[in-house]
Coordinates of N, CA and C in Angstrom, one line a residue:
Q285 N 81.0 67.4 85.1 CA 81.7 66.4 85.4 C 81.1 66.0 86.6
V286 N 80.3 66.7 87.7 CA 79.1 66.5 88.7 C 78.2 65.3 88.0
L287 N 77.6 65.3 86.9 CA 76.5 65.5 86.2 C 77.2 64.0 85.7
F288 N 77.4 63.2 85.1 CA 77.6 62.3 84.5 C 78.3 61.6 86.0
D289 N 78.8 61.6 87.0 CA 80.0 60.9 88.0 C 79.1 61.0 88.9
F290 N 77.3 60.8 89.8 CA 76.8 61.5 90.8 C 76.8 59.7 91.8
E291 N 76.5 60.0 92.4 CA 75.2 59.1 92.8 C 74.8 59.5 93.4
H292 N 74.5 59.7 93.4 CA 72.3 60.2 94.0 C 72.0 61.8 94.2
V293 N 71.2 62.4 93.6 CA 70.7 64.5 94.2 C 69.6 64.5 95.3
E294 N 69.9 65.3 96.2 CA 69.2 65.7 96.7 C 68.4 66.5 97.1
I295 N 67.5 67.0 96.9 CA 66.7 68.7 96.1 C 66.3 68.8 98.0
A296 N 66.4 69.7 98.6 CA 66.2 69.8 99.9 C 65.4 71.1 100.1
R297 N 64.3 71.5 100.3 CA 62.8 72.6 99.9 C 63.3 73.4 100.9
G298 N 63.2 74.6 101.3 CA 62.9 75.3 102.8 C 63.6 75.5 103.1
P299 N 63.9 76.3 104.0 CA 65.1 77.2 105.0 C 66.9 75.1 104.6
Q300 N 67.9 75.5 104.9 CA 68.7 74.5 104.9 C 69.2 75.2 105.9
T301 N 69.7 76.0 107.2 CA 70.5 76.8 107.5 C 71.7 75.9 108.3
T302 N 70.6 75.2 108.7 CA 71.6 74.2 110.0 C 72.8 73.5 109.3
Y303 N 72.3 72.4 108.6 CA 73.8 71.6 107.5 C 74.5 72.9 106.7
Q304 N 73.4 73.6 105.3 CA 73.9 74.5 104.3 C 75.1 75.6 104.6
G305 N 74.5 76.3 106.0 CA 74.9 77.7 106.1 C 74.1 78.8 105.9
A306 N 74.5 79.7 106.7 CA 73.2 80.9 106.7 C 72.5 81.0 105.3
P307 N 73.7 81.2 104.3 CA 72.3 81.6 103.1 C 71.8 80.9 102.5
N308 N 71.3 79.8 102.8 CA 70.4 78.7 101.7 C 69.6 78.5 102.6
I309 N 68.5 79.8 103.1 CA 67.2 80.2 103.1 C 66.4 79.5 102.3
G310 N 66.6 79.1 101.0 CA 65.3 79.0 100.3 C 65.8 77.7 99.3
G311 N 66.3 76.5 100.1 CA 66.8 75.4 100.0 C 67.9 74.8 99.4
T312 N 68.3 73.5 98.6 CA 68.7 73.2 98.0 C 69.1 72.0 97.0
V313 N 70.2 72.3 96.3 CA 71.0 71.2 95.7 C 72.1 70.8 94.9
S314 N 71.7 69.3 96.3 CA 73.0 69.1 96.3 C 73.3 67.5 95.5
L315 N 74.8 67.6 95.2 CA 74.7 66.1 93.9 C 75.5 65.7 93.8
Q316 N 75.3 63.8 95.4 CA 76.7 63.6 95.6 C 78.3 62.5 94.3
R317 N 79.0 62.5 94.4 CA 79.5 61.8 93.9 C 80.0 60.8 94.3
T318 N 80.3 59.7 93.6 CA 80.7 58.4 94.1 C 81.5 58.0 94.4
K319 N 81.4 57.9 95.4 CA 82.6 57.1 96.4 C 83.8 56.3 95.3
P320 N 85.1 56.3 95.3 CA 85.8 54.6 94.5 C 85.0 53.5 95.1
T321 N 85.4 52.6 93.9 CA 84.7 51.6 94.2 C 85.4 50.0 94.8
G322 N 86.5 50.6 95.1 CA 88.3 49.1 95.2 C 88.0 47.9 94.0
E323 N 87.2 48.6 93.3 CA 87.4 47.3 91.5 C 87.8 48.1 90.8
Y324 N 89.1 47.7 89.6 CA 89.1 48.1 88.7 C 87.8 47.6 87.6
E325 N 87.2 48.8 87.4 CA 86.2 49.0 86.2 C 87.2 50.7 85.5
A326 N 85.9 51.1 84.8 CA 85.8 52.8 83.8 C 84.5 53.2 83.2
T327 N 84.4 53.6 83.4 CA 83.0 54.3 82.2 C 83.2 56.1 81.2
T328 N 82.7 55.6 80.4 CA 83.8 56.6 79.7 C 82.4 57.6 78.6
R329 N 81.9 58.7 78.4 CA 81.1 58.4 77.7 C 81.6 59.8 76.5
V330 N 81.5 60.4 75.1 CA 81.8 61.0 74.5 C 80.5 61.2 73.1
S331 N 80.8 62.5 72.8 CA 79.8 63.1 72.4 C 80.2 64.5 71.2
A332 N 78.8 64.6 69.8 CA 79.8 65.5 69.2 C 78.7 65.6 69.5
G333 N 78.3 66.7 68.7 CA 77.7 68.5 68.0 C 77.3 69.4 67.2
E334 N 76.5 69.9 67.1 CA 76.5 71.3 65.6 C 77.8 72.2 65.9
Y335 N 77.6 72.8 65.5 CA 79.1 74.2 65.3 C 80.0 73.8 66.5
D336 N 80.7 72.8 66.1 CA 82.1 71.8 66.8 C 82.3 71.6 67.9
R337 N 80.9 71.2 68.4 CA 80.5 70.4 70.1 C 81.2 69.1 70.3
R338 N 82.4 69.4 71.2 CA 83.1 67.8 71.3 C 82.2 67.7 73.1
E339 N 82.7 66.9 73.5 CA 82.7 66.6 75.5 C 82.8 65.4 75.3
A340 N 83.4 65.0 76.6 CA 84.0 64.0 77.0 C 84.6 63.5 78.7
D341 N 83.5 62.3 78.7 CA 84.1 62.0 80.3 C 84.5 61.1 80.0
A342 N 85.0 60.8 81.9 CA 85.4 59.1 82.5 C 85.8 59.1 83.9
V343 N 85.1 58.6 83.8 CA 85.8 58.0 85.7 C 86.7 56.5 85.4
V344 N 87.5 56.5 86.0 CA 88.3 54.9 86.2 C 88.0 54.6 88.0
N345 N 88.2 53.3 88.5 CA 88.1 53.2 90.2 C 88.9 51.9 89.8
F346 N 90.5 51.9 91.0 CA 91.3 51.1 90.5 C 91.4 50.4 92.4
P347 N 91.7 49.5 93.0 CA 92.2 48.8 94.4 C 93.4 49.1 95.0
L348 N 93.8 49.7 95.5 CA 95.3 50.1 95.9 C 95.2 49.0 97.4
T349 N 94.5 48.8 98.1 CA 95.1 48.2 98.8 C 92.9 47.1 99.5
E350 N 93.5 46.5 100.5 CA 92.5 46.8 101.1 C 91.6 46.7 101.3
S351 N 91.6 47.8 101.8 CA 91.0 48.6 102.7 C 91.3 50.1 102.8
L352 N 91.6 50.5 100.8 CA 92.4 51.9 100.0 C 91.5 51.5 99.1
A353 N 90.5 52.5 98.7 CA 90.4 52.5 96.7 C 90.5 53.5 96.5
G354 N 90.8 54.0 95.1 CA 91.1 55.7 94.6 C 90.3 55.0 93.2
K355 N 90.3 56.8 92.7 CA 89.5 57.0 91.9 C 89.9 58.1 90.9
V356 N 89.8 58.2 89.6 CA 90.1 59.2 88.6 C 89.4 59.6 87.9
S357 N 89.0 60.8 87.6 CA 87.9 61.6 86.6 C 88.3 62.4 85.8
F358 N 87.8 62.8 84.5 CA 88.0 64.2 83.8 C 87.5 64.0 83.3
S359 N 87.0 65.4 82.7 CA 85.7 66.0 82.1 C 86.3 66.8 81.2
W360 N 85.6 67.2 79.7 CA 86.4 67.8 78.7 C 85.6 68.5 78.2
T361 N 85.0 69.2 78.0 CA 84.2 70.5 76.7 C 85.1 70.6 76.1
D362 N 84.7 71.3 74.6 CA 85.1 72.0 73.1 C 84.5 72.8 72.4
G363 N 84.5 74.2 72.1 CA 83.8 74.2 70.7 C 82.0 74.4 72.0
G364 N 81.1 75.2 70.4 CA 79.7 74.9 70.4 C 79.0 76.8 70.5
G365 N 80.5 77.0 69.4 CA 79.8 78.6 69.9 C 80.1 79.1 68.3
D366 N 80.1 78.5 68.0 CA 79.8 79.2 65.9 C 78.2 79.8 65.9
Y367 N 77.1 79.4 66.1 CA 76.0 79.8 66.7 C 75.5 81.6 66.2
L368 N 76.6 81.7 67.2 CA 76.5 82.7 67.6 C 77.7 83.8 67.2
K369 N 77.8 85.0 65.7 CA 78.4 85.1 65.1 C 78.4 86.6 65.5
N370 N 79.8 87.2 66.0 CA 80.1 88.9 65.8 C 80.1 89.3 64.5
V371 N 79.4 90.4 64.1 CA 79.6 91.3 63.0 C 80.4 92.4 62.6
A372 N 80.9 92.9 64.6 CA 81.8 93.7 64.2 C 83.2 93.3 64.3
S373 N 83.7 92.3 65.3 CA 85.4 91.6 64.4 C 85.0 90.5 63.7
G374 N 84.3 89.6 63.8 CA 84.0 88.9 62.5 C 84.3 87.4 63.5
R375 N 84.2 87.1 64.7 CA 84.4 86.4 65.7 C 83.3 85.7 65.8
S376 N 83.5 84.5 66.1 CA 82.7 83.9 67.0 C 82.1 83.9 68.7
E377 N 81.2 83.3 68.9 CA 81.2 84.4 70.2 C 80.0 82.1 71.4
N378 N 81.1 82.4 72.8 CA 80.3 81.2 73.3 C 80.8 80.3 73.4
D379 N 82.1 80.0 72.6 CA 82.7 78.9 73.0 C 82.9 78.5 73.9
E380 N 83.1 77.4 73.8 CA 83.2 76.4 75.5 C 84.5 75.9 75.5
D381 N 86.1 76.2 76.5 CA 87.1 75.5 76.7 C 87.6 75.2 77.5
R382 N 87.2 73.3 78.6 CA 87.1 73.4 79.7 C 87.5 72.6 79.9
L383 N 88.6 72.4 81.1 CA 88.7 70.7 81.7 C 88.8 70.9 83.3
A384 N 88.4 69.5 83.4 CA 88.3 69.2 84.8 C 89.1 67.8 85.0
I385 N 89.5 67.4 86.3 CA 90.6 66.3 86.6 C 90.0 65.9 88.1
S386 N 89.4 65.0 87.9 CA 89.2 65.0 89.9 C 90.4 63.5 90.6
T387 N 90.8 63.9 91.5 CA 91.0 62.4 91.7 C 90.4 61.6 93.0
S388 N 90.6 61.0 94.4 CA 89.9 61.4 95.3 C 90.1 59.6 95.9
F389 N 91.0 59.4 97.0 CA 90.9 58.2 98.0 C 90.4 57.8 99.0
H390 N 89.7 56.6 99.1 CA 88.7 56.7 99.8 C 89.2 55.3 100.9
W391 N 89.2 55.4 102.6 CA 90.4 54.5 103.2 C 89.0 54.0 104.4
Q392 N 89.0 53.0 104.2 CA 87.8 52.3 105.1 C 88.2 51.3 106.0
L393 N 89.2 52.3 107.1 CA 89.9 51.8 108.3 C 89.2 50.2 109.5
N394 N 87.8 50.7 109.6 CA 86.7 49.3 109.8 C 85.4 49.3 109.8
D395 N 84.8 48.4 110.3 CA 83.2 49.4 110.2 C 83.1 50.4 111.0
S396 N 83.6 51.2 111.7 CA 83.2 52.7 112.1 C 84.2 53.5 112.0
F397 N 84.8 53.6 110.8 CA 86.0 54.7 110.6 C 86.0 54.8 109.3
S398 N 85.5 55.9 108.6 CA 86.3 55.8 107.1 C 87.0 57.4 107.4
A399 N 87.6 57.7 105.9 CA 88.0 59.0 105.7 C 88.4 58.7 104.0
Q400 N 88.1 59.7 103.4 CA 88.1 60.3 102.1 C 88.5 61.6 101.2
Y401 N 89.3 61.4 101.1 CA 90.4 62.7 100.2 C 90.2 63.0 98.7
T402 N 90.1 64.3 98.1 CA 89.2 63.9 97.0 C 89.9 66.1 96.5
Y403 N 90.4 65.5 95.9 CA 91.1 66.8 94.5 C 90.5 67.1 93.4
D404 N 90.5 68.2 93.3 CA 90.2 69.0 91.6 C 90.4 70.4 91.2
N405 N 90.8 70.5 90.6 CA 91.3 71.1 89.7 C 90.6 71.2 87.8
E406 N 90.0 72.7 87.8 CA 89.5 72.5 87.1 C 89.8 74.3 86.0
N407 N 90.0 73.8 84.7 CA 90.4 74.8 83.7 C 89.3 75.8 83.1
D408 N 89.1 76.9 82.8 CA 88.3 77.3 81.9 C 88.7 78.7 80.8
N409 N 89.0 77.7 79.8 CA 88.9 79.3 78.8 C 87.9 80.0 78.4
S410 N 86.7 79.1 78.3 CA 85.6 79.3 77.6 C 85.4 80.8 77.8
D411 N 84.9 81.4 76.3 CA 84.7 82.9 76.5 C 83.8 83.6 77.2
T412 N 83.6 84.5 77.9 CA 82.3 85.5 78.1 C 81.2 85.0 77.4
P413 N 80.0 85.0 78.5 CA 78.9 85.1 76.8 C 78.6 86.4 76.8
G414 N 78.6 85.8 74.9 CA 77.9 86.9 74.4 C 76.7 87.6 74.3
L415 N 76.5 88.4 74.4 CA 75.4 89.6 75.0 C 74.1 90.6 73.8
L416 N 73.5 90.5 73.9 CA 72.5 90.9 72.5 C 72.2 92.3 72.7
N417 N 72.0 93.2 72.1 CA 71.5 94.6 72.7 C 70.3 95.1 72.3
I418 N 68.9 95.4 73.4 CA 68.2 95.4 73.0 C 67.4 96.8 73.7
S419 N 68.8 97.2 73.9 CA 68.3 98.5 74.6 C 68.1 99.9 74.0
T420 N 67.3 100.7 74.1 CA 66.5 102.1 73.9 C 67.4 102.5 73.7
D421 N 67.4 103.9 73.7 CA 67.7 105.4 73.7 C 67.2 106.1 75.2
T422 N 66.5 105.8 75.2 CA 65.9 106.8 76.9 C 66.0 105.7 78.4
D423 N 66.8 104.2 77.7 CA 66.8 103.5 78.8 C 68.1 103.6 79.7
L424 N 68.5 103.8 80.7 CA 69.6 104.1 81.7 C 71.3 104.1 81.0
V425 N 71.3 102.7 80.4 CA 72.4 102.2 79.7 C 72.4 103.5 79.4
C426 N 71.7 104.0 78.5 CA 72.0 104.9 76.7 C 71.6 106.2 77.0
I427 N 71.9 106.6 78.1 CA 71.8 108.0 78.6 C 72.4 108.7 77.7
I428 N 73.7 107.8 78.5 CA 74.8 108.8 77.9 C 75.6 108.5 76.7
S429 N 75.5 109.2 75.7 CA 75.9 109.2 74.3 C 77.7 108.9 73.9
L430 N 78.5 108.7 73.0 CA 79.5 108.9 73.1 C 80.2 109.6 72.1
N431 N 80.8 111.0 71.1 CA 80.7 110.9 69.8 C 80.0 110.8 68.3
N432 N 78.3 110.7 69.9 CA 76.9 110.8 69.1 C 77.0 110.1 68.3
E433 N 77.2 108.3 69.4 CA 76.7 107.2 68.7 C 75.6 107.1 69.9
T434 N 74.9 105.8 69.8 CA 73.9 105.9 70.5 C 74.3 104.4 70.9
C435 N 73.4 104.1 72.0 CA 74.1 102.5 72.5 C 72.7 101.6 72.1
G436 N 71.3 102.5 71.1 CA 70.1 101.6 71.7 C 69.7 101.3 70.2
S437 N 69.1 100.1 69.8 CA 68.3 99.8 69.1 C 67.4 99.9 68.9
A438 N 67.6 100.3 67.3 CA 66.5 100.9 66.1 C 65.6 100.7 66.3
K439 N 65.1 98.7 65.8 CA 64.6 97.6 65.4 C 63.4 97.2 66.0
G440 N 63.4 97.8 66.9 CA 61.6 98.2 67.6 C 61.8 96.9 68.9
P441 N 61.2 96.9 69.8 CA 60.9 96.6 70.4 C 61.4 94.8 71.2
A442 N 62.3 94.6 72.2 CA 63.0 93.4 72.1 C 63.6 92.7 71.1
I443 N 63.9 93.6 69.7 CA 64.2 93.4 68.9 C 66.1 93.4 68.6
P444 N 66.9 92.5 69.3 CA 68.2 92.7 69.1 C 68.7 93.7 67.9
Q445 N 69.8 94.5 68.5 CA 70.1 96.1 67.1 C 70.6 95.5 65.8
T446 N 71.3 93.5 66.0 CA 71.9 93.7 64.7 C 70.4 92.7 63.6
G447 N 69.2 92.3 64.9 CA 68.1 92.0 64.3 C 67.9 90.4 63.8
S448 N 69.2 89.9 64.9 CA 68.7 88.8 64.3 C 69.5 88.0 66.4
I449 N 68.9 87.3 67.3 CA 69.0 86.5 68.2 C 71.0 85.8 67.5
E450 N 71.1 85.6 65.8 CA 72.7 85.1 66.0 C 73.6 85.6 66.0
R451 N 73.7 87.1 65.3 CA 74.3 87.6 65.7 C 75.1 89.0 66.6
T452 N 75.8 88.8 67.4 CA 75.4 90.2 68.2 C 77.7 91.5 68.1
A453 N 77.1 92.7 68.3 CA 77.9 93.8 67.6 C 79.4 93.8 68.5
Q454 N 79.2 93.6 70.0 CA 80.3 93.9 70.8 C 81.3 93.7 70.3
N455 N 81.9 94.5 70.6 CA 83.8 95.0 70.5 C 84.4 94.8 70.9
F456 N 84.5 94.3 72.5 CA 85.6 94.5 73.7 C 85.3 92.2 73.5
S457 N 87.0 93.0 74.4 CA 87.8 91.2 74.2 C 86.3 90.7 75.4
N458 N 86.3 88.8 74.3 CA 85.3 88.5 75.1 C 86.1 86.9 76.1
S459 N 87.5 87.2 76.5 CA 88.3 86.3 77.1 C 87.5 85.9 78.6
R460 N 88.5 84.9 79.4 CA 88.2 84.9 80.1 C 88.9 83.7 80.8
E461 N 89.9 83.5 81.8 CA 90.3 82.4 82.1 C 90.2 82.1 83.5
Y462 N 89.2 81.5 84.0 CA 89.4 80.6 85.6 C 89.9 79.3 85.9
E463 N 91.0 79.0 86.9 CA 91.3 78.4 87.6 C 91.0 78.2 89.1
G464 N 90.7 76.7 89.7 CA 90.7 76.4 90.4 C 90.7 75.1 91.0
S465 N 91.2 75.0 92.6 CA 92.8 74.1 93.3 C 91.2 73.6 94.2
Y466 N 91.0 72.5 93.9 CA 90.1 72.3 96.0 C 90.4 71.2 95.9
H467 N 90.5 71.2 97.7 CA 91.1 69.5 98.7 C 90.3 69.9 98.8
T468 N 89.7 68.0 99.7 CA 88.5 68.6 100.4 C 88.7 66.7 101.7
L469 N 88.5 67.2 102.7 CA 89.0 65.8 103.4 C 87.6 65.0 104.3
R470 N 86.8 64.1 103.9 CA 86.0 64.2 104.8 C 86.0 62.3 105.8
M471 N 86.0 62.5 106.8 CA 86.1 61.9 108.3 C 84.6 61.3 108.7
D472 N 84.7 60.0 108.7 CA 83.4 59.8 109.0 C 83.9 58.4 110.6
L473 N 82.9 58.7 111.9 CA 83.2 58.0 112.9 C 81.2 57.6 114.0
E474 N 81.2 55.7 113.4 CA 80.3 55.8 113.8 C 80.2 54.7 114.9
W475 N 79.6 55.5 116.2 CA 79.5 54.4 117.3 C 78.0 54.8 118.2
N476 N 77.3 53.4 118.6 CA 76.4 53.8 119.6 C 75.1 54.1 118.4
D477 N 75.0 53.9 117.0 CA 73.8 55.1 116.6 C 74.1 56.0 116.1
N478 N 75.4 56.7 116.9 CA 76.1 57.8 115.7 C 76.3 58.3 115.0
I479 N 77.1 59.5 114.1 CA 77.2 59.3 113.5 C 78.3 60.7 113.1
L480 N 79.6 61.1 113.5 CA 80.2 62.0 113.4 C 80.8 61.8 112.6
T481 N 81.0 63.4 111.8 CA 81.5 63.6 111.1 C 81.9 64.7 111.0
S482 N 83.3 64.8 109.5 CA 83.9 65.9 109.7 C 84.7 66.4 108.4
I483 N 84.8 67.7 107.9 CA 84.6 67.6 106.5 C 85.7 69.2 106.6
T484 N 86.5 69.5 105.3 CA 87.8 70.0 105.5 C 88.2 70.6 103.8
G485 N 87.9 71.7 104.6 CA 87.9 71.8 102.6 C 88.3 73.1 101.8
F486 N 89.4 72.9 101.2 CA 90.4 74.8 100.8 C 90.4 74.8 99.5
R487 N 90.1 75.6 98.8 CA 89.4 76.0 97.4 C 91.0 77.4 97.4
N488 N 90.7 77.5 96.3 CA 92.2 78.8 95.8 C 91.4 78.8 94.6
T489 N 91.4 80.3 94.1 CA 91.0 80.0 93.4 C 90.9 81.4 92.1
E490 N 91.3 81.5 90.7 CA 91.9 83.2 89.8 C 90.7 83.1 88.7
V491 N 89.9 84.0 88.4 CA 90.0 84.1 87.5 C 90.2 86.1 86.9
E492 N 90.0 85.9 85.2 CA 90.1 87.2 84.3 C 89.5 87.3 83.7
M493 N 88.5 87.8 83.7 CA 87.1 87.9 82.7 C 87.2 89.2 81.8
D494 N 86.8 89.4 80.6 CA 86.8 90.7 79.9 C 85.0 90.5 79.8
R495 N 84.7 92.0 80.0 CA 83.4 91.5 79.8 C 82.8 93.3 79.0
D496 N 82.3 92.7 77.8 CA 81.5 93.6 77.0 C 80.4 94.0 77.2
V497 N 80.0 94.7 78.4 CA 78.4 94.8 78.9 C 77.1 95.7 78.5
D498 N 77.5 96.4 77.3 CA 76.4 97.6 76.0 C 76.7 96.8 74.9
A499 N 76.9 95.7 74.8 CA 76.6 94.7 74.0 C 76.5 95.2 72.1
T500 N 76.7 96.0 72.2 CA 77.2 97.7 70.7 C 78.4 97.2 70.4
H501 N 78.9 97.8 69.0 CA 79.7 97.9 68.4 C 80.7 99.2 68.6
I502 N 80.5 100.2 70.0 CA 81.3 101.1 70.4 C 82.1 101.1 71.8
N503 N 82.9 101.7 72.0 CA 82.9 101.2 72.9 C 82.1 102.4 74.5
F504 N 81.3 101.7 74.7 CA 80.5 102.4 75.6 C 80.6 101.8 76.9
Y505 N 80.4 100.7 77.5 CA 80.4 100.5 78.2 C 81.0 99.2 78.9
S506 N 81.6 98.3 79.3 CA 82.8 97.1 79.4 C 83.4 97.6 80.6
M507 N 84.8 95.8 81.1 CA 85.2 96.1 81.8 C 85.8 94.9 82.2
N508 N 86.8 94.7 83.6 CA 88.2 94.3 83.0 C 87.9 93.7 84.2
S509 N 87.8 92.0 85.0 CA 88.4 92.4 86.1 C 89.4 90.8 87.2
E510 N 89.0 90.7 87.8 CA 90.2 90.3 88.4 C 90.1 89.3 89.5
Q511 N 89.8 87.8 90.0 CA 89.4 87.7 91.6 C 90.5 86.9 92.0
D512 N 90.9 86.5 92.8 CA 92.0 85.4 93.5 C 91.7 85.6 94.8
Y513 N 90.7 84.6 95.0 CA 91.0 84.7 96.5 C 91.1 82.7 97.0
D514 N 91.2 82.5 98.1 CA 91.5 81.4 98.9 C 89.7 81.2 99.8
Q515 N 89.7 80.0 99.9 CA 88.2 80.2 101.4 C 88.9 78.4 102.1
F516 N 88.7 78.4 103.4 CA 88.8 77.9 103.7 C 87.3 77.1 105.4
T517 N 87.2 75.9 105.3 CA 85.9 76.1 105.8 C 86.3 74.3 106.2
Q518 N 85.6 74.3 107.8 CA 85.1 73.5 108.7 C 84.6 73.4 109.3
E519 N 83.7 72.0 108.9 CA 82.6 71.1 109.6 C 82.5 70.1 110.4
L520 N 81.8 70.1 111.6 CA 81.4 69.3 112.8 C 80.1 68.9 112.3
R521 N 79.8 67.8 112.3 CA 78.2 67.5 112.4 C 77.9 65.9 113.5
L522 N 77.5 65.9 114.2 CA 77.0 64.9 114.7 C 75.9 64.1 114.5
A523 N 74.9 63.3 113.8 CA 73.7 62.7 114.4 C 73.9 61.8 114.6
G524 N 72.4 61.9 115.2 CA 71.9 60.9 116.0 C 70.5 60.4 115.8
Q525 N 69.5 59.7 116.9 CA 68.4 59.5 117.3 C 67.7 59.1 118.4
Y526 N 67.2 60.5 119.3 CA 67.4 60.5 121.2 C 66.1 60.6 121.5
S527 N 65.5 60.2 122.0 CA 64.8 59.9 122.4 C 64.2 59.5 123.5

């Protein structure tokens, strides 16, 4: 969605801890989405490809009052995973099933003050990415065998156990459920060539994922993970030129 509805992209090299937080010591890539324009307009994009791949994106802008503008956008992706077949279960892997919806309102009170509220909702039921087994019997993951079976590939170095990069033998579930709900409020106040910015964010994310880590037809190394967490952030920033 961001790659379809964006205003500009910033690539900042080197440490960016002042503006982006302590973990960003190697640089950042920032994609800024467009603000509501206050005009009646719509932009859409639809595409299709091999293996039942389908995508659709849309952005609709509209005015509410002279100072208040709204925008609704969505991004939908489906299919595309039939190229990777599972020889153990007969299912296809790497299918995508994602829907993201965003609503944004921009209020321009006057030349000095503006506020923008954005709500994002994302649902992703795509398959857990399929894996290919190129382990050998001497690798650490294969040291322990079950029922005299081995997880190693006998095809040769870097050749998958199935003999093809389009075939996998993993037997564990590949289901994944991701749901995210995000609220963001940004306010900007300008005075005397200074800009005071407040960014308030709240995120709720729920994830449940099954993963077959050994990528073989035996019950060797698989896992199920569940995560449910909330995140609140508050940023205050003052920018200007002083000499």
